[in-house]
Amino acid sequence: MQYHRVKNLVWVRSRKTLSKFLGIVRCISAKDVFNYTAQTAPDIPPMPLPPPPARSIEEMVEAGESVLGELGLLSWWKPSSYFRMALEGIHMHADIPWWATIVCATVALRLALIIVPIMSQRLVAKQSKYKKELDDFRMRLEDARKEGNNLLQQQIFLEQRDFLKSKDIRLGRQFFILLANGGVFATQFFAIRKMVDVNYPGLSTGGTAWFTDLTATDPYYALPLISAVTMGLVTRVGIEMGTSADQMTPMMRLGMQYALPVVIFAVSSQFATGLCVYWCASNLISLIYAGAFRTEAIRKLFNIPPLVHQPKIRKNRSTIKEVMASYKANKSIPPTFAQLKEQDLQQFKKAGRGKPIVKS
């Protein structure tokens, strides 16, 4: 029990009197002492919620969203990125397996660029019409090279250039055809290979028959074999190069028809089956083009001149013997003036770096 002092210094001891006194007396506050009023606390906003966890690649694929950007497969300046977008769009909207997606995208792109094989067939037709004259120029050039007559070679080159110009045969078109076909092949090849390398969702189970995994190699080597055989047939008909096998030199014909398929088989056997599916589909489309362009109605539709079949001359030597004979003949050709000049320059450089001759 404490004593409290009230008016007239009367000490109050009773609890009842003390409680009555405190009810009418204001207690001392911080304002009376410090002349300061405490500020009320400002309104505190509610605590922000944490961001939701990022969705996985599989969840985005199931939701039908593109995952090319997340996998690093999208670049605005690469044509292969747009082909990947086409592959992804066909697969998601058409709801077809990945092997069929690759085939459909390849067919669509080849149909969109049908002007390239049309130009190739027009060039082949013109060259077949003047095959005799072109072979004559080639033989004259070979004879001039064997004789080492550089002036005669230049004269024949000028005659051949004027002849090709008068017949509207532009060899630059053949280069354009090769460049266009190479660009299309590189676009599709690198687009599919990158998707295989990053294991795009669904490719490992998007195959069919014996190649269910499009990211693995063919265990039976069937697709590489089909790719090699069809490529050999494509080079024989010349649908992709602007020239047929009959218009090639023996060395070129041997390399394109026999060596190239062997190389393709060895290389494609190391590729994933997804790439082999594209390669087989592209080669089959080329063969279909070659067969279709042999039809007279289709050639008239696309304004392709008719092929002129020159009478074949029976040869006593095979292609391999022709190549060996041509190699020996080229080896025995005397050096040109430019080659002699280069040889003299190399000998002069060696003499300058050699040790000085000591007079004995």
Coordinates of C-alpha atoms in Angstrom, one line a residue:
M1 CA 0.0 0.0 0.0
Q2 CA 1.4 3.4 -1.1
Y3 CA 0.4 6.8 0.2
H4 CA -0.7 9.5 -2.3
R5 CA -0.7 13.2 -1.6
V6 CA -3.8 15.3 -2.6
K7 CA -5.1 18.7 -1.9
N8 CA -3.9 20.5 1.3
L9 CA -1.2 17.9 1.6
V10 CA -3.6 15.2 2.8
W11 CA -2.2 11.8 2.5
V12 CA -4.8 9.3 1.3
R13 CA -4.4 5.8 2.3
S14 CA -7.7 4.3 1.3
R15 CA -7.8 2.3 -2.0
K16 CA -11.3 3.6 -2.8
T17 CA -10.3 7.2 -2.4
L18 CA -7.2 6.6 -4.5
S19 CA -9.2 5.1 -7.4
K20 CA -11.6 8.0 -7.3
F21 CA -8.8 10.5 -7.3
L22 CA -7.1 8.9 -10.3
G23 CA -10.3 9.1 -12.3
I24 CA -10.4 12.9 -12.2
V25 CA -6.7 13.6 -12.4
R26 CA -4.8 13.5 -15.8
C27 CA -1.6 11.7 -15.8
I28 CA 1.6 13.4 -17.1
S29 CA 2.3 12.6 -20.8
A30 CA 5.3 13.0 -23.1
K31 CA 3.8 16.2 -24.5
D32 CA 3.9 17.9 -21.0
V33 CA 7.5 17.0 -20.5
F34 CA 9.0 17.4 -24.0
N35 CA 6.4 19.4 -25.8
Y36 CA 6.2 16.7 -28.4
T37 CA 3.4 14.8 -29.9
A38 CA 4.2 11.3 -31.1
Q39 CA 3.4 10.8 -34.8
T40 CA 1.2 8.0 -35.8
A41 CA 2.8 5.2 -37.9
P42 CA 2.1 5.5 -41.6
D43 CA 0.1 2.9 -43.4
I44 CA 2.3 0.0 -44.3
P45 CA 1.5 -1.7 -47.7
P46 CA 0.9 -5.4 -47.6
M47 CA 3.9 -7.6 -48.1
P48 CA 4.3 -8.5 -51.8
L49 CA 3.8 -12.2 -52.7
P50 CA 6.8 -14.1 -54.1
P51 CA 6.8 -14.7 -57.9
P52 CA 5.5 -18.0 -59.0
P53 CA 8.1 -20.6 -59.9
A54 CA 9.3 -20.7 -63.5
R55 CA 7.6 -23.4 -65.6
S56 CA 9.6 -26.2 -67.0
I57 CA 10.2 -26.9 -70.7
E58 CA 7.9 -29.9 -70.5
E59 CA 5.1 -27.8 -69.0
M60 CA 5.4 -25.2 -71.7
V61 CA 5.3 -27.9 -74.4
E62 CA 2.2 -29.4 -72.9
A63 CA 0.6 -25.9 -72.8
G64 CA 1.3 -25.6 -76.6
E65 CA 3.8 -22.7 -76.2
S66 CA 7.1 -22.3 -78.1
V67 CA 10.3 -23.2 -76.4
L68 CA 12.7 -22.3 -79.1
G69 CA 13.8 -19.2 -77.2
E70 CA 14.3 -21.0 -73.9
L71 CA 16.5 -23.6 -75.7
G72 CA 18.6 -21.1 -77.6
L73 CA 17.2 -22.1 -81.0
L74 CA 15.9 -18.7 -82.1
S75 CA 17.9 -16.0 -83.8
W76 CA 16.3 -13.4 -86.1
W77 CA 19.2 -13.3 -88.5
K78 CA 19.5 -17.1 -89.1
P79 CA 17.3 -18.7 -91.8
S80 CA 17.5 -21.9 -89.8
S81 CA 15.6 -20.3 -87.0
Y82 CA 12.6 -19.6 -89.2
F83 CA 12.6 -23.2 -90.4
R84 CA 12.6 -24.4 -86.8
M85 CA 9.6 -22.1 -86.2
A86 CA 7.8 -23.8 -89.1
L87 CA 8.7 -27.3 -87.7
E88 CA 7.4 -26.4 -84.3
G89 CA 4.2 -24.8 -85.7
I90 CA 3.4 -27.8 -87.9
H91 CA 4.0 -30.2 -85.0
M92 CA 1.8 -28.3 -82.6
H93 CA -1.1 -27.4 -84.8
A94 CA -1.3 -30.5 -87.0
D95 CA -0.6 -32.8 -84.1
I96 CA 1.5 -35.2 -86.1
P97 CA 4.7 -37.1 -85.0
W98 CA 8.1 -35.5 -85.5
W99 CA 9.2 -37.7 -88.3
A100 CA 6.1 -36.7 -90.3
T101 CA 6.7 -33.1 -89.3
I102 CA 10.2 -33.1 -90.9
V103 CA 8.8 -34.7 -94.1
C104 CA 5.9 -32.2 -94.4
A105 CA 8.2 -29.2 -93.8
T106 CA 10.7 -30.5 -96.4
V107 CA 8.0 -31.0 -99.0
A108 CA 6.5 -27.6 -98.3
L109 CA 9.9 -25.8 -98.6
R110 CA 10.8 -27.7 -101.8
L111 CA 7.4 -26.9 -103.4
A112 CA 7.9 -23.2 -102.5
L113 CA 11.3 -23.2 -104.2
I114 CA 10.2 -25.2 -107.3
I115 CA 11.6 -22.4 -109.5
V116 CA 15.1 -23.8 -108.8
P117 CA 14.7 -27.2 -110.4
I118 CA 12.8 -25.5 -113.3
M119 CA 15.8 -23.3 -114.0
S120 CA 18.0 -26.4 -113.7
Q121 CA 16.0 -28.2 -116.3
R122 CA 15.9 -25.3 -118.7
L123 CA 19.7 -25.1 -118.5
V124 CA 20.1 -28.8 -119.1
A125 CA 17.8 -28.6 -122.1
K126 CA 19.9 -25.8 -123.7
Q127 CA 23.1 -27.6 -123.1
S128 CA 21.8 -30.8 -124.5
K129 CA 20.8 -29.0 -127.7
Y130 CA 24.3 -27.7 -128.3
K131 CA 26.2 -30.6 -126.7
K132 CA 28.2 -31.3 -129.9
E133 CA 29.5 -27.8 -130.1
L134 CA 30.3 -27.7 -126.3
D135 CA 32.2 -31.0 -126.5
D136 CA 34.1 -29.6 -129.5
F137 CA 35.2 -26.6 -127.5
R138 CA 36.2 -28.9 -124.6
M139 CA 38.3 -31.1 -126.8
R140 CA 40.0 -28.1 -128.5
L141 CA 40.9 -26.7 -125.0
E142 CA 42.4 -30.1 -124.0
D143 CA 44.5 -30.3 -127.1
A144 CA 45.7 -26.7 -126.6
R145 CA 46.6 -27.5 -123.0
K146 CA 48.5 -30.6 -124.0
E147 CA 50.5 -28.5 -126.5
G148 CA 51.1 -25.8 -123.9
N149 CA 49.7 -23.2 -126.3
N150 CA 48.4 -20.5 -124.0
L151 CA 47.5 -18.1 -126.8
L152 CA 45.3 -20.7 -128.4
Q153 CA 43.6 -21.5 -125.1
Q154 CA 42.7 -17.8 -124.7
Q155 CA 41.4 -17.7 -128.3
I156 CA 39.2 -20.8 -127.7
F157 CA 37.9 -19.3 -124.4
L158 CA 36.8 -16.2 -126.3
E159 CA 35.1 -18.2 -129.0
Q160 CA 33.3 -20.3 -126.4
R161 CA 32.1 -17.2 -124.5
D162 CA 30.7 -15.6 -127.7
F163 CA 29.0 -18.9 -128.6
L164 CA 27.4 -19.3 -125.2
K165 CA 26.3 -15.7 -125.3
S166 CA 24.7 -16.0 -128.7
K167 CA 22.8 -19.1 -127.6
D168 CA 21.7 -17.6 -124.3
I169 CA 23.5 -20.2 -122.2
R170 CA 24.7 -18.5 -119.0
L171 CA 27.0 -20.6 -116.9
G172 CA 26.4 -18.2 -114.1
R173 CA 22.9 -19.6 -113.8
Q174 CA 24.4 -23.0 -113.0
F175 CA 26.4 -21.4 -110.2
F176 CA 23.2 -19.8 -108.9
I177 CA 21.4 -23.2 -109.0
L178 CA 24.2 -24.8 -107.0
L179 CA 24.2 -21.9 -104.5
A180 CA 20.4 -22.0 -104.1
N181 CA 20.3 -25.7 -103.5
G182 CA 23.3 -25.5 -101.1
G183 CA 21.6 -22.7 -99.2
V184 CA 18.3 -24.7 -98.8
F185 CA 20.2 -27.8 -97.7
A186 CA 22.3 -25.9 -95.2
T187 CA 19.2 -24.2 -93.7
Q188 CA 17.3 -27.4 -93.1
F189 CA 20.4 -29.4 -92.1
F190 CA 21.5 -27.0 -89.4
A191 CA 18.0 -26.3 -88.2
I192 CA 17.3 -30.0 -87.5
R193 CA 20.8 -30.8 -86.2
K194 CA 20.6 -28.1 -83.6
M195 CA 17.2 -29.3 -82.4
V196 CA 18.7 -32.8 -82.1
D197 CA 21.8 -31.6 -80.2
V198 CA 19.7 -29.8 -77.6
N199 CA 17.3 -32.8 -77.4
Y200 CA 14.1 -30.9 -78.2
P201 CA 11.2 -32.4 -76.3
G202 CA 9.5 -35.1 -78.2
L203 CA 12.3 -35.9 -80.7
S204 CA 13.5 -38.9 -78.7
T205 CA 10.1 -40.5 -79.1
G206 CA 9.0 -39.0 -82.4
G207 CA 10.2 -41.6 -84.8
T208 CA 8.6 -44.6 -86.3
A209 CA 9.3 -48.2 -87.4
W210 CA 12.9 -49.1 -86.4
F211 CA 14.0 -45.5 -85.8
T212 CA 11.8 -44.4 -82.9
D213 CA 14.5 -42.1 -81.5
L214 CA 15.3 -39.3 -83.9
T215 CA 18.2 -38.1 -81.8
A216 CA 20.1 -41.4 -82.2
T217 CA 21.9 -43.0 -85.1
D218 CA 20.3 -45.7 -87.3
P219 CA 21.2 -49.1 -85.8
Y220 CA 20.6 -50.9 -89.1
Y221 CA 22.2 -48.2 -91.4
A222 CA 19.1 -48.4 -93.6
L223 CA 18.4 -44.6 -93.7
P224 CA 22.1 -43.8 -94.6
L225 CA 22.0 -46.4 -97.3
I226 CA 18.8 -44.9 -98.8
S227 CA 20.3 -41.4 -98.6
A228 CA 23.4 -42.5 -100.5
V229 CA 21.6 -44.4 -103.2
T230 CA 19.0 -41.6 -103.8
M231 CA 21.8 -39.0 -103.9
G232 CA 23.6 -41.1 -106.6
L233 CA 20.4 -41.2 -108.7
V234 CA 19.9 -37.4 -108.2
T235 CA 23.4 -36.7 -109.5
R236 CA 22.9 -39.0 -112.5
V237 CA 19.7 -37.1 -113.6
G238 CA 21.3 -33.7 -112.8
I239 CA 18.1 -32.2 -111.3
E240 CA 20.1 -30.3 -108.6
M241 CA 23.2 -29.2 -110.5
G242 CA 22.0 -27.8 -113.8
T243 CA 23.8 -30.4 -115.8
S244 CA 23.3 -34.1 -116.5
A245 CA 25.7 -37.0 -116.2
D246 CA 26.2 -37.1 -120.0
Q247 CA 27.5 -33.5 -119.9
M248 CA 30.1 -34.0 -117.2
T249 CA 33.7 -34.7 -117.7
P250 CA 34.9 -38.3 -116.9
M251 CA 36.5 -37.3 -113.7
M252 CA 33.5 -35.3 -112.5
R253 CA 31.1 -38.1 -113.5
L254 CA 33.1 -40.7 -111.6
G255 CA 33.2 -38.6 -108.5
M256 CA 29.6 -37.5 -108.5
Q257 CA 28.1 -40.9 -109.3
Y258 CA 30.3 -43.3 -107.3
A259 CA 32.6 -41.4 -104.8
L260 CA 29.9 -39.0 -103.5
P261 CA 27.4 -41.7 -102.5
V262 CA 30.1 -43.6 -100.6
V263 CA 31.1 -40.4 -98.8
I264 CA 27.4 -39.6 -98.0
F265 CA 26.9 -43.1 -96.6
A266 CA 30.0 -42.8 -94.4
V267 CA 29.0 -39.4 -93.1
S268 CA 25.2 -39.9 -92.7
S269 CA 25.8 -43.1 -90.7
Q270 CA 27.1 -40.9 -87.9
F271 CA 24.2 -38.5 -88.0
A272 CA 21.0 -38.8 -86.0
T273 CA 18.0 -40.4 -87.8
G274 CA 16.2 -37.0 -87.7
L275 CA 18.7 -35.7 -90.2
C276 CA 18.6 -38.9 -92.3
V277 CA 14.8 -38.6 -92.5
Y278 CA 15.2 -35.1 -93.9
W279 CA 17.9 -36.2 -96.4
C280 CA 15.9 -39.1 -97.7
A281 CA 12.7 -37.0 -98.1
S282 CA 14.7 -34.3 -100.0
N283 CA 16.3 -36.8 -102.3
L284 CA 13.0 -38.5 -103.0
I285 CA 11.4 -35.2 -103.9
S286 CA 14.3 -34.5 -106.3
L287 CA 13.7 -37.8 -108.0
I288 CA 9.9 -37.1 -108.3
Y289 CA 10.8 -33.8 -109.9
A290 CA 13.1 -35.5 -112.3
G291 CA 10.4 -38.0 -113.3
A292 CA 7.8 -35.3 -113.6
F293 CA 9.9 -33.0 -115.8
R294 CA 10.4 -35.8 -118.3
T295 CA 6.6 -35.5 -119.1
E296 CA 5.9 -33.4 -122.1
A297 CA 2.9 -31.8 -120.6
I298 CA 4.7 -30.6 -117.5
R299 CA 7.7 -29.3 -119.6
K300 CA 5.2 -27.2 -121.7
L301 CA 3.5 -26.0 -118.6
F302 CA 6.8 -24.6 -117.1
N303 CA 8.2 -23.5 -120.5
I304 CA 11.1 -26.0 -120.5
P305 CA 12.6 -26.8 -123.9
P306 CA 12.6 -30.4 -125.0
L307 CA 15.7 -32.5 -124.4
V308 CA 17.8 -33.3 -127.4
H309 CA 19.3 -36.8 -127.2
Q310 CA 22.5 -37.0 -129.0
P311 CA 23.6 -40.3 -130.5
K312 CA 25.9 -42.1 -128.1
I313 CA 29.3 -43.1 -129.3
R314 CA 30.5 -46.6 -128.2
K315 CA 33.6 -46.3 -126.1
N316 CA 36.2 -49.0 -125.8
R317 CA 37.4 -47.8 -122.5
S318 CA 35.5 -47.7 -119.2
T319 CA 35.0 -44.6 -117.1
I320 CA 37.9 -45.5 -114.8
K321 CA 40.3 -46.0 -117.7
E322 CA 39.2 -42.7 -119.1
V323 CA 39.9 -40.9 -115.8
M324 CA 43.4 -42.5 -115.6
A325 CA 44.2 -41.6 -119.2
S326 CA 43.0 -38.1 -118.6
Y327 CA 45.1 -37.9 -115.4
K328 CA 48.2 -39.1 -117.3
A329 CA 47.6 -36.7 -120.1
N330 CA 47.2 -33.7 -117.8
K331 CA 50.3 -34.7 -116.0
S332 CA 52.3 -34.6 -119.2
I333 CA 51.0 -31.2 -120.2
P334 CA 53.9 -28.6 -120.2
P335 CA 53.6 -25.9 -117.7
T336 CA 52.0 -22.6 -118.6
F337 CA 53.7 -19.2 -118.5
A338 CA 52.0 -18.4 -115.2
Q339 CA 53.2 -21.7 -113.7
L340 CA 56.7 -21.1 -114.9
K341 CA 56.7 -17.6 -113.4
E342 CA 55.5 -19.0 -110.1
Q343 CA 58.2 -21.7 -110.1
D344 CA 60.9 -19.1 -110.8
L345 CA 59.5 -16.9 -107.9
Q346 CA 59.6 -19.8 -105.5
Q347 CA 63.2 -20.7 -106.5
F348 CA 64.2 -17.1 -106.1
K349 CA 62.8 -17.1 -102.6
K350 CA 64.6 -20.3 -101.7
A351 CA 67.9 -18.9 -103.1
G352 CA 67.5 -15.8 -100.9
R353 CA 67.0 -17.9 -97.7
G354 CA 69.7 -20.4 -98.5
K355 CA 73.3 -20.4 -97.2
P356 CA 75.8 -18.3 -99.2
I357 CA 78.1 -20.2 -101.5
V358 CA 81.6 -20.3 -100.0
K359 CA 84.3 -20.0 -102.6
S360 CA 86.9 -22.7 -102.2

